[in-house]
Coordinates of C-alpha atoms and ligand atoms in Angstrom, one line a residue:
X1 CA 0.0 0.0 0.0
X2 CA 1.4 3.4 -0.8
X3 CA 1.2 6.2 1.8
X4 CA -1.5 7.8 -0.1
X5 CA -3.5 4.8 0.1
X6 CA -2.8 4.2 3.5
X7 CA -4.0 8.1 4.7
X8 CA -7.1 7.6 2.8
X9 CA -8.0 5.0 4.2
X10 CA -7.4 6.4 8.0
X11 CA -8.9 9.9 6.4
X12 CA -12.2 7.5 6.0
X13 CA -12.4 5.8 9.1
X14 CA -12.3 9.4 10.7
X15 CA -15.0 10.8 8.1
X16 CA -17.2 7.8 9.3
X17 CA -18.9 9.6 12.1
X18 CA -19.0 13.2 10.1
X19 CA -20.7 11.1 7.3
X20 CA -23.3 9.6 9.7
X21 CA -24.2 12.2 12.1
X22 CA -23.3 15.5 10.1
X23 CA -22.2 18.4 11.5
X24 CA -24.2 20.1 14.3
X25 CA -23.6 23.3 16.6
X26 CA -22.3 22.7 19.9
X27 CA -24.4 25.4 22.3
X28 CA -23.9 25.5 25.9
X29 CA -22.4 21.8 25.8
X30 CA -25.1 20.0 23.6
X31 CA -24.5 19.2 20.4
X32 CA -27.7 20.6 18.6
X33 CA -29.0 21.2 14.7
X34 CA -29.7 24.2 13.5
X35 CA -33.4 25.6 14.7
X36 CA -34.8 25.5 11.7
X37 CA -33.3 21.9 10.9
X38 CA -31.6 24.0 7.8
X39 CA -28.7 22.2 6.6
X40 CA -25.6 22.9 3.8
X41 CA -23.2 20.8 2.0
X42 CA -19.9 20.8 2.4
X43 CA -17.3 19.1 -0.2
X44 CA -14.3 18.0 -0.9
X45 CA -12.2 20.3 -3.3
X46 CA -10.0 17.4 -4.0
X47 CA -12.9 15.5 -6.4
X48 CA -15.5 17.4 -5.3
X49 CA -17.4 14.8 -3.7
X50 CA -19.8 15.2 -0.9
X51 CA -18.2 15.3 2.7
X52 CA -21.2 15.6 5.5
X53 CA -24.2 17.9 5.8
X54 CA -23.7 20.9 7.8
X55 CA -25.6 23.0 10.5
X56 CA -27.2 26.1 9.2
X57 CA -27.4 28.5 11.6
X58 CA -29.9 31.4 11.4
X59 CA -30.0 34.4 14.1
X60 CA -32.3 32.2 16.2
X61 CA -29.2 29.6 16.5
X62 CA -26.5 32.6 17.3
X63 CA -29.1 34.5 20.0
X64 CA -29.1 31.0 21.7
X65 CA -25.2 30.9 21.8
X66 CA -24.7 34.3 22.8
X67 CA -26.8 33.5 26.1
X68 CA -25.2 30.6 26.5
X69 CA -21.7 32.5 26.4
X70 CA -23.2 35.1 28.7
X71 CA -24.7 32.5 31.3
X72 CA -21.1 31.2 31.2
X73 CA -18.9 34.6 31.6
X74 CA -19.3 34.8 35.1
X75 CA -18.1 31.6 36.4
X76 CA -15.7 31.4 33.8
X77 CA -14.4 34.9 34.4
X78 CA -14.0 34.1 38.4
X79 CA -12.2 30.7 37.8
X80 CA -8.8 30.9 39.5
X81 CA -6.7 31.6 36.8
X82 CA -4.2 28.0 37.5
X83 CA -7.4 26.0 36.6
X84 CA -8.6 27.9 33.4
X85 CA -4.8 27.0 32.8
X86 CA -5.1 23.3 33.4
X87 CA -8.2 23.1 31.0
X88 CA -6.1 24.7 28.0
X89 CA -3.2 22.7 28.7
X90 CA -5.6 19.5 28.4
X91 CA -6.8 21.0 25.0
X92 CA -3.7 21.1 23.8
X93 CA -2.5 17.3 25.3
X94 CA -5.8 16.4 23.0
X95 CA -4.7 18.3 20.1
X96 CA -1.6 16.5 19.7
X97 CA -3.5 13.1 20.3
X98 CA -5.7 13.4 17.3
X99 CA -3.2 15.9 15.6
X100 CA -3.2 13.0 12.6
X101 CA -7.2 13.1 12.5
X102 CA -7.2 16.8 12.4
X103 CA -4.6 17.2 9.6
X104 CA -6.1 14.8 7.2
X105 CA -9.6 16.5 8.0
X106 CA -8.3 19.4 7.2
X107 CA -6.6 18.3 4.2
X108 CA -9.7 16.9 2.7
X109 CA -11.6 19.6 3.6
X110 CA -9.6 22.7 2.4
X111 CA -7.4 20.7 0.1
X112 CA -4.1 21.6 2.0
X113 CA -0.8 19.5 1.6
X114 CA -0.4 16.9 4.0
X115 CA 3.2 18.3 4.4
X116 CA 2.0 21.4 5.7
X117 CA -1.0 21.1 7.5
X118 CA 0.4 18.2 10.2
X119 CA 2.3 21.1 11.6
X120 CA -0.3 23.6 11.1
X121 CA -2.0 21.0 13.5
X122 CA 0.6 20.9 16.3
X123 CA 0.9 24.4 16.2
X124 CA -2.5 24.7 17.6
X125 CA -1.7 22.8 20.3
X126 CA 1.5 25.4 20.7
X127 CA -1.1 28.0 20.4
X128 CA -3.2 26.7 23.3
X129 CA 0.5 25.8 25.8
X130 CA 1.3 29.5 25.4
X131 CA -1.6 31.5 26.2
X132 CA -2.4 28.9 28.6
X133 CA 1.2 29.9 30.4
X134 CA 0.3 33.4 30.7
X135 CA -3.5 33.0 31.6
X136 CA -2.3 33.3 35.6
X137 CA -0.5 37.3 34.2
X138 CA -3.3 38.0 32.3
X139 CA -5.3 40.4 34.8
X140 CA -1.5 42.0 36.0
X141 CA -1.5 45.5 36.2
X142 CA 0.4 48.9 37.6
X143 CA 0.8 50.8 40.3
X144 CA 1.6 54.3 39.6
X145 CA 1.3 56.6 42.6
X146 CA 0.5 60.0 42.8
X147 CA 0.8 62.5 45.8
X148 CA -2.4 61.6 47.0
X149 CA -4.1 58.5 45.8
X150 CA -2.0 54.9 45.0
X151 CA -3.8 54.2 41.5
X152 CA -3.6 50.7 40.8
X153 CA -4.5 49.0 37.2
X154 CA -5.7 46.0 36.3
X155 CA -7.3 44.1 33.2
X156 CA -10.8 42.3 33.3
X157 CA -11.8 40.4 30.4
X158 CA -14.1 42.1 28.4
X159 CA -17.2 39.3 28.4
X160 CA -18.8 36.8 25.7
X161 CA -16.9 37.5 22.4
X162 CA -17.4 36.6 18.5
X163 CA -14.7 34.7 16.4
X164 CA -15.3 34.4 12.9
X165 CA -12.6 32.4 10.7
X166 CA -12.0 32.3 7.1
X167 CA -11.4 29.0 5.4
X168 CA -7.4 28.8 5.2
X169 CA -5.5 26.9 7.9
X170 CA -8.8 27.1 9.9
X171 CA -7.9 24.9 12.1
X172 CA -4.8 27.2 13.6
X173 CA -6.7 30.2 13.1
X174 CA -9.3 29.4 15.0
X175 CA -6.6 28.0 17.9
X176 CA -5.0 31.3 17.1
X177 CA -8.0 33.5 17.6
X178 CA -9.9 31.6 20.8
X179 CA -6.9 30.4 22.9
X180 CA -6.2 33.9 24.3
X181 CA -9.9 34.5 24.7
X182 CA -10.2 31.7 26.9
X183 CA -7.3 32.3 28.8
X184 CA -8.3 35.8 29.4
X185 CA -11.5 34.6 30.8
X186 CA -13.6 35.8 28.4
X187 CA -16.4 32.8 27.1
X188 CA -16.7 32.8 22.9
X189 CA -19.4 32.5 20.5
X190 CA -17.3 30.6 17.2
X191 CA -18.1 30.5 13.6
X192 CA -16.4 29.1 11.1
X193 CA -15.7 29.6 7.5
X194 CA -18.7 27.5 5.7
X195 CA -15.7 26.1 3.0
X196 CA -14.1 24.3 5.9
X197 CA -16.1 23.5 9.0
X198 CA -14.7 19.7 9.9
X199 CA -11.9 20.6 12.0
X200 CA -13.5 23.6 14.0
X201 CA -16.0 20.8 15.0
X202 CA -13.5 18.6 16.3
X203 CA -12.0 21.5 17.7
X204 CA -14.3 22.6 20.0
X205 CA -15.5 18.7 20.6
X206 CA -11.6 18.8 22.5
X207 CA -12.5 21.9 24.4
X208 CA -15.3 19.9 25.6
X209 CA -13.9 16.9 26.6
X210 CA -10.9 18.7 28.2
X211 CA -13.3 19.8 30.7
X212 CA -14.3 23.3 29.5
X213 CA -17.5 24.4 31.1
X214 CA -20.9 24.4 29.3
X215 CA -21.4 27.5 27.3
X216 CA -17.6 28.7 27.6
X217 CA -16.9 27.9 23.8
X218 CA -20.4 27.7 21.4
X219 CA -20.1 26.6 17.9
X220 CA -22.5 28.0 15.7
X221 CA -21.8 26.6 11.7
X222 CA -23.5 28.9 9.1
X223 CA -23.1 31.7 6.2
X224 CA -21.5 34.6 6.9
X225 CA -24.8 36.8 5.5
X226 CA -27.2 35.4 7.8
X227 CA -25.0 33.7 11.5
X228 CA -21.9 35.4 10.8
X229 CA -23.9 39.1 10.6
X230 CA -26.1 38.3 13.5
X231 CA -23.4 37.4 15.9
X232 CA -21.2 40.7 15.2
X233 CA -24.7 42.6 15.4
X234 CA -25.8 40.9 18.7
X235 CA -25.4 43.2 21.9
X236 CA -24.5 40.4 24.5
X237 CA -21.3 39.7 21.8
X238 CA -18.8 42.8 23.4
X239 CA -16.0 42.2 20.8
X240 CA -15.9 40.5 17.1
X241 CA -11.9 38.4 16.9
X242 CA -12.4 38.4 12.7
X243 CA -10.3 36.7 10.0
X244 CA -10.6 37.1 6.5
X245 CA -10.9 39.3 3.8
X246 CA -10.6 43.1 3.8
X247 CA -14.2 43.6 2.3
X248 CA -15.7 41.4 5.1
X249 CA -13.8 43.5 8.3
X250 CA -15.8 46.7 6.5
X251 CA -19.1 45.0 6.3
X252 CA -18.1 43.8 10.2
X253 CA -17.2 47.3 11.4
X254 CA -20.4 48.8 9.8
X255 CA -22.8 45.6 11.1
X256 CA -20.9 46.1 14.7
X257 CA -21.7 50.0 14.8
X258 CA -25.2 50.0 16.3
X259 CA -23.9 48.0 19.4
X260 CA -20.2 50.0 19.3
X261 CA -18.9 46.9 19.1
X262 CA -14.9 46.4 19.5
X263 CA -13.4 45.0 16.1
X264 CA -9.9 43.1 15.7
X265 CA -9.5 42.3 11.8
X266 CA -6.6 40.1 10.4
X267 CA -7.2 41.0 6.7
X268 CA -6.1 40.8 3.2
X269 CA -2.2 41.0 1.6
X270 CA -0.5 41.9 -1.2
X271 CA 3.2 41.2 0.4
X272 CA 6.1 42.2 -1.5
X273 CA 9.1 41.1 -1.1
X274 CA 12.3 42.7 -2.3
X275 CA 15.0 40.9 -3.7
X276 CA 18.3 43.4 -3.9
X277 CA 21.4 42.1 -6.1
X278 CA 23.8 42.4 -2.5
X279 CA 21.4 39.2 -1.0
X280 CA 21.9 35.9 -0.8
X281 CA 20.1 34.8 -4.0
X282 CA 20.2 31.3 -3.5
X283 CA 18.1 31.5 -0.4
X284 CA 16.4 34.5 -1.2
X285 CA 15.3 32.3 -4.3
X286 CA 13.8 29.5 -1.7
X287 CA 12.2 32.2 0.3
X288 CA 10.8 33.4 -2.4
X289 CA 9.2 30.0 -3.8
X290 CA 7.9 28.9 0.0
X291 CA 6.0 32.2 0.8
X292 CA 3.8 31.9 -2.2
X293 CA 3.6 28.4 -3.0
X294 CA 3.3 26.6 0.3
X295 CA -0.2 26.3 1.4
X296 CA -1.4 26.9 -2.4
X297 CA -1.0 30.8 -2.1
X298 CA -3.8 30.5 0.4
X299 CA -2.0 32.4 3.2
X300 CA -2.4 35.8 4.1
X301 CA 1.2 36.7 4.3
X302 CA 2.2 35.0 1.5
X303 CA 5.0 37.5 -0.8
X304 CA 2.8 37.6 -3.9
X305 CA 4.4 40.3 -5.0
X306 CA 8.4 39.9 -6.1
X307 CA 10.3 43.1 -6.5
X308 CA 13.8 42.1 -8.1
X309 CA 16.4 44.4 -8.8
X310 CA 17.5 44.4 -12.4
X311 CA 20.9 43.7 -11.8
X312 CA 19.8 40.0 -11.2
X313 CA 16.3 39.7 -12.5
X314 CA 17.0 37.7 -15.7
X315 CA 19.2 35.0 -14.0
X316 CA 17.0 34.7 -10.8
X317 CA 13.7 34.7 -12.8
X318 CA 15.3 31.9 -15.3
X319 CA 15.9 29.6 -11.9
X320 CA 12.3 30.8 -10.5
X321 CA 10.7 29.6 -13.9
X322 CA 12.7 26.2 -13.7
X323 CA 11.7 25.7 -9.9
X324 CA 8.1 26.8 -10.3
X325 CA 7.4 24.3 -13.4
X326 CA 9.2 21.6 -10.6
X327 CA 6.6 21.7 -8.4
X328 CA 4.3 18.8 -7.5
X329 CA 0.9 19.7 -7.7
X330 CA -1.1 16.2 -6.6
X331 CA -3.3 14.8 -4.1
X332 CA -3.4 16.2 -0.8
X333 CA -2.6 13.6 1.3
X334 CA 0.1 12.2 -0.9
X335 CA 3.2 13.3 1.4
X336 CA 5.2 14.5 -1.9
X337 CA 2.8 16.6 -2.9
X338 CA 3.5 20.4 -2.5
X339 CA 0.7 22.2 -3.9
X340 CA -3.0 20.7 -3.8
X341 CA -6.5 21.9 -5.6
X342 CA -7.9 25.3 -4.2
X343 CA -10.3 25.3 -1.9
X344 CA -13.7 25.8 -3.8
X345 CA -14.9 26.0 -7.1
X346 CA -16.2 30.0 -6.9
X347 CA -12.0 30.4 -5.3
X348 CA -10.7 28.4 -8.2
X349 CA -12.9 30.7 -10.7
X350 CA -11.5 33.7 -9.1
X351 CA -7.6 32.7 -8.9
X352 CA -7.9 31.8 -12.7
X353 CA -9.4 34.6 -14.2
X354 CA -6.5 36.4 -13.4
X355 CA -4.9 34.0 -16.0
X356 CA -6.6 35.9 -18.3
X357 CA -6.2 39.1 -16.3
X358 CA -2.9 39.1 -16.9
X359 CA -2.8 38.5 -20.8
X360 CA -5.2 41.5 -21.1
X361 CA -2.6 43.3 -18.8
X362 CA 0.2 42.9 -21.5
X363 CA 2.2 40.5 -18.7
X364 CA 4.0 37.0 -19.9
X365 CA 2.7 33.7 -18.4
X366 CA 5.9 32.4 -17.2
X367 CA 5.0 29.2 -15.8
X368 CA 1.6 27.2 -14.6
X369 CA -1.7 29.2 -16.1
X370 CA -3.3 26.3 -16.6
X371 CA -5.9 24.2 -14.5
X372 CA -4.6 20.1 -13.4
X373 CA -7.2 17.6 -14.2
X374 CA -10.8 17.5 -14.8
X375 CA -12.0 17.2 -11.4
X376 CA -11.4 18.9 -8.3
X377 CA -10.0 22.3 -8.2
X378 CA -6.1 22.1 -8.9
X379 CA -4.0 24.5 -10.8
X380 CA -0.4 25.0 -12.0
X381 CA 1.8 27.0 -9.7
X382 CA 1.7 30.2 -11.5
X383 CA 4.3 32.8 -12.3
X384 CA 4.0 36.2 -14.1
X385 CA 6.7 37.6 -15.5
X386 CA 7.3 41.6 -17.3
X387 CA 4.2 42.9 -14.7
X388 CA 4.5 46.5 -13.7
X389 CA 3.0 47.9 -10.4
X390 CA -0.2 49.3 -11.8
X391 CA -1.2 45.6 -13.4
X392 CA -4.7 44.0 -11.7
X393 CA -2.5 41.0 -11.0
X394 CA -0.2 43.7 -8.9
X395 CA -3.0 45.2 -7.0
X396 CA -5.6 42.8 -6.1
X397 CA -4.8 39.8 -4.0
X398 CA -5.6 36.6 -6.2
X399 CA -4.8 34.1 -2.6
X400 CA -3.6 31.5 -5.0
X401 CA -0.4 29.9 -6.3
X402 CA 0.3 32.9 -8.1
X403 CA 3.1 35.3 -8.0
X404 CA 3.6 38.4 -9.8
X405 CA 7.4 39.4 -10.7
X406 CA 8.0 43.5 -11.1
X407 CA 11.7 44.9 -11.9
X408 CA 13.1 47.8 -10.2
X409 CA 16.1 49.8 -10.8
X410 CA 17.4 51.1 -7.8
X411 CA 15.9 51.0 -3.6
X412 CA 14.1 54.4 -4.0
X413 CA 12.2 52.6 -6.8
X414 CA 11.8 49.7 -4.8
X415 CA 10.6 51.3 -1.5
X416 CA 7.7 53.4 -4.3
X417 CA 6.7 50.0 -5.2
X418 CA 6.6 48.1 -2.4
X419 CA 4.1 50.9 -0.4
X420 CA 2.0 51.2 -3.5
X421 CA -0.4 49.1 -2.5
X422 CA -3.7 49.4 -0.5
X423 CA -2.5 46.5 1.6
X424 CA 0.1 46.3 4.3
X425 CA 0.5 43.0 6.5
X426 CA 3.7 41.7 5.4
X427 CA 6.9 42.6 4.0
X428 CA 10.5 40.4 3.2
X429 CA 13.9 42.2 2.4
X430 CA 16.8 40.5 0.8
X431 CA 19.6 42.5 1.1
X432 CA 23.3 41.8 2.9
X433 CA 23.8 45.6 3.2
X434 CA 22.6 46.4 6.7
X435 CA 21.9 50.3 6.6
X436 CA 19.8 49.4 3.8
X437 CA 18.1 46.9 5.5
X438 CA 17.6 49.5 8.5
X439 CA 16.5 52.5 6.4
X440 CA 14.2 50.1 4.4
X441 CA 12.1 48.5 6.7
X442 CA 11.7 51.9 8.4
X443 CA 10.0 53.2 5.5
X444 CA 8.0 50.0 4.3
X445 CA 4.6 50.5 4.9
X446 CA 3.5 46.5 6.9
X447 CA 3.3 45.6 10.2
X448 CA 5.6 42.6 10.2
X449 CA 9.1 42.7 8.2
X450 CA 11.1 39.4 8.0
X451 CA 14.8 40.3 6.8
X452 CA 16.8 37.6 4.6
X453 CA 14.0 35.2 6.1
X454 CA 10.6 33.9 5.2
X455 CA 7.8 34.1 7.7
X456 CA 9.1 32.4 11.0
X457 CA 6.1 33.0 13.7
X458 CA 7.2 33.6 17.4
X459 CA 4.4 33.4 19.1
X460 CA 5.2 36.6 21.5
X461 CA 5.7 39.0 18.7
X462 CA 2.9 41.6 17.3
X463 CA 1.0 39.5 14.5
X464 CA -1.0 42.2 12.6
X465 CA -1.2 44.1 9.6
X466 CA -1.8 48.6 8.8
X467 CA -3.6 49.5 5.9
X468 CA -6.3 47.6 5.0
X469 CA -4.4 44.5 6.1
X470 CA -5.8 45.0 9.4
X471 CA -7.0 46.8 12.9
X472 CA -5.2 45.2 16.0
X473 CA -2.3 43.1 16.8
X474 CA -2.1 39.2 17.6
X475 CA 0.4 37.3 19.9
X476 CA 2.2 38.3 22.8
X477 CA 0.4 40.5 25.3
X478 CA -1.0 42.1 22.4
X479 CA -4.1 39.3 22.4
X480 CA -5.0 40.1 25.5
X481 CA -5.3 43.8 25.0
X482 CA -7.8 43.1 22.9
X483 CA -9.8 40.6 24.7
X484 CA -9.8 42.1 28.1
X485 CA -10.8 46.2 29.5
X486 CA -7.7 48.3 31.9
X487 CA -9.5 49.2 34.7
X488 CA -8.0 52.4 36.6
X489 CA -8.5 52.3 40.3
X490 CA -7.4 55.4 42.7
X491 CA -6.8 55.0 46.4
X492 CA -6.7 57.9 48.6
X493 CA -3.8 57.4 50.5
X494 CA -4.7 60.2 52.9
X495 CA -7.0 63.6 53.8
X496 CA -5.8 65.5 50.4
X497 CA -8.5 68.9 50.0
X498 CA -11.8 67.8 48.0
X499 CA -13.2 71.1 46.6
X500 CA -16.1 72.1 48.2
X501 CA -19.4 73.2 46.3
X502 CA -22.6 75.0 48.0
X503 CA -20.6 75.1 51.0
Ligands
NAD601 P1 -14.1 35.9 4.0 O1 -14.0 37.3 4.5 O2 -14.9 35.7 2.8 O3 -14.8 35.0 5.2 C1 -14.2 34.9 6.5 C2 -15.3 34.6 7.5 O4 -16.2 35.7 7.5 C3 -16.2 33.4 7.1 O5 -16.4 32.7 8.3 C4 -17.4 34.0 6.6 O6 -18.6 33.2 6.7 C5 -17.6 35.2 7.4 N1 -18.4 36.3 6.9 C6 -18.6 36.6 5.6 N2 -19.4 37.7 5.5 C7 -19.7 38.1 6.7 C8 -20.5 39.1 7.3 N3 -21.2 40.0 6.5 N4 -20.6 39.2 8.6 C9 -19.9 38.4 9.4 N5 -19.2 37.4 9.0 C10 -19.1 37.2 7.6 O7 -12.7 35.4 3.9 P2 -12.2 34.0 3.3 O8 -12.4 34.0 1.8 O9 -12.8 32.9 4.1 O10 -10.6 34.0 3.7 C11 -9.6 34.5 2.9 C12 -9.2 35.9 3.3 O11 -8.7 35.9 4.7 C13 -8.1 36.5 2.5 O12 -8.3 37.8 2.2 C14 -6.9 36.4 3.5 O13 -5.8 37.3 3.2 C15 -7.5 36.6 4.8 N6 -6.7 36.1 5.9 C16 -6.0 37.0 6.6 C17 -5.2 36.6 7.7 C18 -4.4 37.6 8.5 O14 -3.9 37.2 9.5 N7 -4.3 38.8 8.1 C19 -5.1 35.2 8.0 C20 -5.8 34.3 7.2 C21 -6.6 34.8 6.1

């Protein structure tokens, strides 16, 4: 039996249960059906086929989560801070045990490179281990005395909260996103992206088992239009965690105005990254082919833009070419593959119109513009060469294999380019001059900069993007900022003079 053979067949023993049961909300520890008894399909972008029958939530379905999460607040809110930290560690011990299950769910279900997505699945146990470590600091404050009063800070959690994931690497989003929620002590109201909702289910089935209270973490499956709206219109909801595109976080922030509701986007890129003629090319080459080809361009910091000083371009994009057409495109759960089918069929018609985008654009097709097969939703890794800056493939983010190669002559040129963009979440800089590399990520316009390295996450850094990339920062402290209120309180210390009215 080949490995392929052998994951599909464990894949199917785990789809066994999905297949028979479907997939239903979990609300204050049941696991429930939609209201209305509405259902959706979800299927498999690798041949398309049928995978389970999904809960549709309505508002009805969210309202009931939100009290759930609001019965819950208090208790959870008041838990000593070393238990809520036992419960999250047990999440994660149960993350690792089924990290196998999870990564060929998530494999079938978002068509994802086994390769990949076995560490995306550890990673959310990480995720869980390190907010978990600093749920017992979480309410630390300051004193900062004045002459008369000892003021004193500290941080409460801000109360029920709404996550809403998109449909890439859900799985570690959504650990991403709801980890330091929990471990802030606020309770959370989850819903996932309707492309991809097998491993948020088995997800929050862990949180339960693990021994998280009833109502502390409510699933609620559904379309974005109807459950996703409600829950970041719904009052008892104080704060709306969002990933996904930029278009969405403005449709959140206008949906969330009536109830003033506090909004943390992670949105859409358009990364550049720079490639100067000092750098190491040879690396900067494999940086270059990882941040925009792992995880099928699906990844919001992927560099889908290459700036490449002209110096080097015609050598460098002659090995980029060769390398690109190299790549295995295959079955997801084949461990040589490297690049699987898109997630959807609407994604895959969006990702290749901009084949034809770029024709119209005057740009040359250097490698991949083509789909793979006849079924499912797999296309050539895809590289366009002789773009310029102003090109639709250069402005809009296509969140596919896809990578758009631009010239420039000298840094000014190169710094113009890389800002002219509406995004801003990541940027890379190749470049073995140092002052450069100091005045140029200075000046670049993202809010996270990797220098001669491709994205390496540490969990306590900012995570975040300016521009429309984003509103907030992840990781760190930073999570908890968002998830929890400062509270100032002032002491008198003594008899200081009170003015005195009407005296
Ligand atoms: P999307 O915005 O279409 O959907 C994301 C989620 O929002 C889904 O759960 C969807 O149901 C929900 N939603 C849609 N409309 C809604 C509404 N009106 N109200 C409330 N919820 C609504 O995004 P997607 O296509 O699933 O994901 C891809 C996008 O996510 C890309 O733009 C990518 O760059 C971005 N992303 C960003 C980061 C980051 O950290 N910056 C990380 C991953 C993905």
């Amino acid at each position: 039996m080949t490995d392929l053979e052998t994951n599909i067949g464990k894949l199917n023993a785990h789809l066994e249960r999905f297949r028979a049961e479907g997939i239903r909300n979990l609300i204050g520890g049941a696991s429930v059906p939609a209201a209305s008894g509405a259902t959706f399909e979800t299927h498999s972008p690798v041949d398309e086929s049928l995978i389970c029958k999904v809960a549709r939530s309505s508002a009805e379905d969210v309202n009931t989560a939100a009290e759930a999460a609001k019965v819950a607040f208090p208790a959870w809110r008041d838990m000593p801070a070393a238990e809520r930290k036992k419960i999250l560690h047990r999440i994660a011990d149960l993350i690792v045990e089924r990290a196998e299950e999870i990564a060929l769910c998530e494999c079938w279900d978002t068509g994802q490179a086994l390769r990949f997505m076995s560490k995306a699945a550890l990673r959310g146990a990480e995720n869980f281990r390190f907010f978990a470590d600093r749920a017992p600091s979480a309410r630390d404050g300051q004193n900062l005395p004045s002459p008369t009063l000892m003021n004193v800070t500290t941080r409460v959690p801000i109360g029920p909260v709404g996550v809403i994931t998109p449909w890439n690497t859900p799985f570690m989003l959504s650990t991403w996103k709801i980890a330091p929620a929990l471990a802030a002590g606020c309770t959370v109201v989850h819903k996932p992206a309707e492309f991809s909702p097998l491993t948020a289910r088995i997800l929050a089935v862990i949180a339960h088992e693990a021994g998280l209270p009833d109502g502390v973490w409510n699933l609620v499956n559904g379309f974005g239009e109807d459950a996703g709206k409600r829950l970041t219109e719904h009052p008892d909801i104080k704060a709306i965690a969002f990933v996904g595109e930029s278009r969405t976080g403005s449709m959140i922030m206008k949906q969330g105005a009536d109830t003033l509701k506090r909004v943390h986007f992670e949105l859409g890129g358009k990364n550049p990254v720079v490639v100067f003629d000092d750098a190491d090319l040879d690396r900067a080459l494999d940086a270059v082919i990882f941040m925009i080809y792992s995880l099928n361009g699906e990844r919001c910091t992927s560099s889908s833009r290459l700036l490449i000083q002209d110096t080097v371009a015609d050598a460098f994009l002659k090995k980029l070419t060769e390398r690109v057409n190299n790549i295995r495109v295959g079955h997801p759960l084949d461990p040589a593959t490297e690049i699987g089918p898109l997630i959807h069929k609407e994604h895959f018609d969006k990702v290749t119109s901009y084949f034809e985008a770029a024709r119209a654009d005057g740009a040359t097709i250097a490698a991949g513009g083509q789909r793979v097969g006849d079924k499912g939703w797999f296309v050539r890794p895809t590289l366009f060469t002789g773009a310029t800056n102003d090109m639709t493939i250069a402005r809009e983010e296509i969140f596919g294999p896809v990578l758009t190669a631009i010239r420039f002559r000298d840094e000014k040129q190169a710094l113009t380019l890389a800002n002219d963009t509406q995004y801003g979440l990541t940027g890379y800089v190749w470049t073995n001059d140092l002052t450069r590399a100091l005045r140029f990520t200075d000046a670049l316009e993202a809010g996270m900069i990797w220098v001669n390295s491709e994205n390496v996450r540490h969990l306590p850094t900012p995570f975040g993007g300016v521009k429309a990339s984003g509103i907030g920062r992840d990781g760190g402290d930073w999570s908890f900022e968002f998830y929890m209120e400062q509270k100032h309180i002032g002491f008198a210390t003594g008899q200081h003079h009170i003015p005195r009215l009407g005296a």
